[in-house]
Coordinates of C-alpha atoms in Angstrom, one line a residue:
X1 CA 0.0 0.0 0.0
X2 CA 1.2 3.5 -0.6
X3 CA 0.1 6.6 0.4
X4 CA 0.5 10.4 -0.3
X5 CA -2.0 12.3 1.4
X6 CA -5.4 11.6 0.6
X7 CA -4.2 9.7 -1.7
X8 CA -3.9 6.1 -1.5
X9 CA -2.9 3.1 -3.7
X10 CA -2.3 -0.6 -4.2
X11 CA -1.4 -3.1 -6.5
X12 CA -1.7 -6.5 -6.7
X13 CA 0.2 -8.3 -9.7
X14 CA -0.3 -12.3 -10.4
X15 CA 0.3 -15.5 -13.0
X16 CA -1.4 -18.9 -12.9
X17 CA -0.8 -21.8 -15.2
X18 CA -3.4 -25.0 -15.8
X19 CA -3.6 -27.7 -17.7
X20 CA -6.4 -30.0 -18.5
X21 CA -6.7 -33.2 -19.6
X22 CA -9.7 -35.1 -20.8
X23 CA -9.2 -39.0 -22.0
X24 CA -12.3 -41.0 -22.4
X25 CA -12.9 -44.4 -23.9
X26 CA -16.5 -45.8 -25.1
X27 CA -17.4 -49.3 -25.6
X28 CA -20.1 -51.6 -25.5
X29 CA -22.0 -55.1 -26.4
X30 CA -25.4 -56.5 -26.9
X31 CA -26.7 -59.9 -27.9
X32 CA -25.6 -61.7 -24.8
X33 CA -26.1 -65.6 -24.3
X34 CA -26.5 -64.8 -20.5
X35 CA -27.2 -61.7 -18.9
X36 CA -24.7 -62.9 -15.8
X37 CA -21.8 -61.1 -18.0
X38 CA -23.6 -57.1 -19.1
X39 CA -21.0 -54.8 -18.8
X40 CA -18.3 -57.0 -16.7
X41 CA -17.7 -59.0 -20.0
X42 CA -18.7 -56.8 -23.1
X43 CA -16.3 -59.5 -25.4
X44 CA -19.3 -62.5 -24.1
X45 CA -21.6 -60.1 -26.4
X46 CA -22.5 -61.4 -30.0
X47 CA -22.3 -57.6 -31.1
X48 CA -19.5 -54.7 -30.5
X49 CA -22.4 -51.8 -30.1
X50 CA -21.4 -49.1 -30.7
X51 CA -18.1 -49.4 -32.3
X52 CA -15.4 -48.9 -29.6
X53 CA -14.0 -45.8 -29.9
X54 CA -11.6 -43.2 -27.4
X55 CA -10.2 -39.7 -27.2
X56 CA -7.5 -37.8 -25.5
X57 CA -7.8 -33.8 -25.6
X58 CA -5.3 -31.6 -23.9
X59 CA -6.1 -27.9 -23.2
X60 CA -3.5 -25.1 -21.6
X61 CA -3.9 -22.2 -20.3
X62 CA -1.7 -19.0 -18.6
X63 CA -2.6 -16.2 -17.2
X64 CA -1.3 -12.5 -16.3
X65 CA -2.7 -10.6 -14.4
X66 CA -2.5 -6.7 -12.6
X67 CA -5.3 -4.8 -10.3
X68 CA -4.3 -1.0 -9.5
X69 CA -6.5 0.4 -6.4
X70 CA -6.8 3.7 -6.0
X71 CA -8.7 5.7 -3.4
X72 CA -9.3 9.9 -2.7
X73 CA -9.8 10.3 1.2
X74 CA -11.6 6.7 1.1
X75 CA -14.7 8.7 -0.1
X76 CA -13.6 8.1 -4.2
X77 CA -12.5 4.3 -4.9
X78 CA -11.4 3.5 -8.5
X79 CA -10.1 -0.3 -9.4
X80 CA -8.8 -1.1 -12.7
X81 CA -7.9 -4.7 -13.8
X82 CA -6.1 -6.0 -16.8
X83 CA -5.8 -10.1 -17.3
X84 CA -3.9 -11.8 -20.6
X85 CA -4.8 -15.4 -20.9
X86 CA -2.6 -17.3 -23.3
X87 CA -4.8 -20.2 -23.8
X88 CA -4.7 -23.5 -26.5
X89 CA -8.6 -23.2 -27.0
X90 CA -8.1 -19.6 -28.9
X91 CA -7.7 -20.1 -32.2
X92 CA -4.8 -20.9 -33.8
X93 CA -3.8 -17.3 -35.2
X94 CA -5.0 -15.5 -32.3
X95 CA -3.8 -17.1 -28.6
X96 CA -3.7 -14.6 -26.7
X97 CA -6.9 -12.0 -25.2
X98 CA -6.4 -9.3 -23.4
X99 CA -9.5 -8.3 -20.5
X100 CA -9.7 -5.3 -19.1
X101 CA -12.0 -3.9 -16.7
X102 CA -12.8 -0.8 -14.1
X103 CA -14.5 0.1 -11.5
X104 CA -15.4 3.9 -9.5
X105 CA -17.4 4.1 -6.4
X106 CA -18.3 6.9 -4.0
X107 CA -19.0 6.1 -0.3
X108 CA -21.2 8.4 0.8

């Protein structure tokens, strides 16, 4: 926090990373001789239904981020924020976005 009269300020200044990772598999059977077996066995089904079939999908994403505080005799407050997210999900010619916002308040 810093301070010059009535003045008053503070900043708070940040990063975080993530990653996610999504792997999924789908298979099934019908046509059983028996229904002892259902999904414990799906290779005693007559039929593969549906077709097996699996997916593995990776997603990253980093962020940067700054909030500036600022406050007139604690009577004006003012809060500006400003986050970049470099993220896999943009698209492919544009990865990063930029998010700003603001805020003002008077407490009466």
């Amino acid at each position: 926090k810093y301070s010059i009269g009535a003045h008053s300020f503070t900043a708070l200044f940040g990063t975080t990373n993530q990653k996610d990772l999504l792997e999924s598999l789908t298979a099934g059977s019908k046509e059983y001789s028996t229904d002892q077996f259902l999904n414990n066995n799906l290779g005693a089904g007559g039929i593969s239904y549906p077709a097996p079939t699996s997916n593995k999908v990776e997603a990253k994403l980093s962020s940067y981020f700054g909030r500036l505080n600022y406050s007139y005799n604690d009577k004006l407050l003012a809060t500006f924020t400003l986050r970049d997210d470099i993220s896999s999900r943009f698209g492919p010619n544009n990865r990063h976005g930029l998010f700003p916002s603001g805020a003002l308040a008077y407490r009466f």
